[in-house]
PDB file of C-alpha atoms in Angstrom:
ATOM      1  CA  UNK A   9       9.165  14.425  11.707  1.00  0.00           C
ATOM      2  CA  UNK A  10       8.702   9.820  12.539  1.00  0.00           C
ATOM      3  CA  UNK A  11       6.650   8.426   9.898  1.00  0.00           C
ATOM      4  CA  UNK A  12       4.252   5.887  11.099  1.00  0.00           C
ATOM      5  CA  UNK A  13       5.036   2.089   9.820  1.00  0.00           C
ATOM      6  CA  UNK A  14       3.451   0.998   6.911  1.00  0.00           C
ATOM      7  CA  UNK A  15       2.592  -2.991   6.261  1.00  0.00           C
ATOM      8  CA  UNK A  16       1.189  -4.460   3.217  1.00  0.00           C
ATOM      9  CA  UNK A  17       0.817  -7.404   1.398  1.00  0.00           C
ATOM     10  CA  UNK A  18       2.989  -8.523  -1.777  1.00  0.00           C
ATOM     11  CA  UNK A  19      -0.329  -8.835  -3.796  1.00  0.00           C
ATOM     12  CA  UNK A  20      -1.149  -4.988  -3.061  1.00  0.00           C
ATOM     13  CA  UNK A  21       2.269  -3.786  -3.516  1.00  0.00           C
ATOM     14  CA  UNK A  22       1.479  -5.642  -6.721  1.00  0.00           C
ATOM     15  CA  UNK A  23      -1.771  -4.173  -7.704  1.00  0.00           C
ATOM     16  CA  UNK A  24      -0.148  -0.493  -6.586  1.00  0.00           C
ATOM     17  CA  UNK A  25       2.757  -0.827  -8.496  1.00  0.00           C
ATOM     18  CA  UNK A  26       1.150  -1.961 -11.958  1.00  0.00           C
ATOM     19  CA  UNK A  27      -1.272   0.998 -11.509  1.00  0.00           C
ATOM     20  CA  UNK A  28       1.489   3.596 -10.959  1.00  0.00           C
ATOM     21  CA  UNK A  29       2.739   2.100 -13.856  1.00  0.00           C
ATOM     22  CA  UNK A  30      -0.464   2.257 -16.166  1.00  0.00           C
ATOM     23  CA  UNK A  31      -0.674   6.763 -15.825  1.00  0.00           C
ATOM     24  CA  UNK A  32       0.249   8.705 -18.818  1.00  0.00           C
ATOM     25  CA  UNK A  33       0.847  11.378 -16.444  1.00  0.00           C
ATOM     26  CA  UNK A  34       2.979  11.030 -13.419  1.00  0.00           C
ATOM     27  CA  UNK A  35       2.181  13.274 -10.023  1.00  0.00           C
ATOM     28  CA  UNK A  36       3.839  15.087  -7.462  1.00  0.00           C
ATOM     29  CA  UNK A  37       1.225  12.806  -5.373  1.00  0.00           C
ATOM     30  CA  UNK A  38       1.680   9.216  -7.457  1.00  0.00           C
ATOM     31  CA  UNK A  39       5.746  10.313  -6.403  1.00  0.00           C
ATOM     32  CA  UNK A  40       4.745  10.494  -3.217  1.00  0.00           C
ATOM     33  CA  UNK A  41       2.959   7.082  -3.178  1.00  0.00           C
ATOM     34  CA  UNK A  42       5.846   5.859  -4.764  1.00  0.00           C
ATOM     35  CA  UNK A  43       7.770   6.759  -2.358  1.00  0.00           C
ATOM     36  CA  UNK A  44       5.852   5.420   0.422  1.00  0.00           C
ATOM     37  CA  UNK A  45       5.671   2.051  -1.226  1.00  0.00           C
ATOM     38  CA  UNK A  46       9.546   1.967  -1.377  1.00  0.00           C
ATOM     39  CA  UNK A  47       9.784   2.198   2.610  1.00  0.00           C
ATOM     40  CA  UNK A  48       6.615  -0.104   3.905  1.00  0.00           C
ATOM     41  CA  UNK A  49       7.654  -3.817   5.202  1.00  0.00           C
ATOM     42  CA  UNK A  50       6.176  -6.155   2.498  1.00  0.00           C
ATOM     43  CA  UNK A  51       4.765  -9.234   3.787  1.00  0.00           C
ATOM     44  CA  UNK A  52       2.639 -12.636   2.362  1.00  0.00           C
ATOM     45  CA  UNK A  53      -1.068 -12.174   2.485  1.00  0.00           C
ATOM     46  CA  UNK A  54      -1.476 -14.651   4.870  1.00  0.00           C
ATOM     47  CA  UNK A  55       0.973 -12.771   7.245  1.00  0.00           C
ATOM     48  CA  UNK A  56      -1.031  -9.481   7.526  1.00  0.00           C
ATOM     49  CA  UNK A  57      -1.641  -8.080  11.127  1.00  0.00           C
ATOM     50  CA  UNK A  58      -5.436  -8.311  12.360  1.00  0.00           C
ATOM     51  CA  UNK A  59      -5.090  -4.420  12.577  1.00  0.00           C
ATOM     52  CA  UNK A  60      -3.975  -3.575   8.845  1.00  0.00           C
ATOM     53  CA  UNK A  61      -6.552  -2.835   6.467  1.00  0.00           C
ATOM     54  CA  UNK A  62      -6.117  -4.572   3.008  1.00  0.00           C
ATOM     55  CA  UNK A  63      -6.846  -3.593  -0.618  1.00  0.00           C
ATOM     56  CA  UNK A  64     -10.567  -4.945  -1.798  1.00  0.00           C
ATOM     57  CA  UNK A  65     -11.303  -5.225   1.999  1.00  0.00           C
ATOM     58  CA  UNK A  66     -15.154  -5.591   2.417  1.00  0.00           C
ATOM     59  CA  UNK A  67     -15.493  -4.587   5.601  1.00  0.00           C
ATOM     60  CA  UNK A  68     -13.474  -4.000   9.348  1.00  0.00           C
ATOM     61  CA  UNK A  69     -14.580  -2.755  12.770  1.00  0.00           C
ATOM     62  CA  UNK A  70     -13.225   0.811  13.558  1.00  0.00           C
ATOM     63  CA  UNK A  71     -12.629   1.654  16.994  1.00  0.00           C
TER      64      UNK A  71
END
């Protein structure tokens, strides 16, 4: 199966990794998230493409 490309900002990656580090129980879902973050393309926040939703996004247009 071909996995879709993941693009995430450095800031959002840091937030998600911090959240994972502070969990008392590490679930299979968290392991899957960790694996997906490991294969993501990490960019500076101002370099996120316009079609990428970022953490704490106030709103977006769905087409």
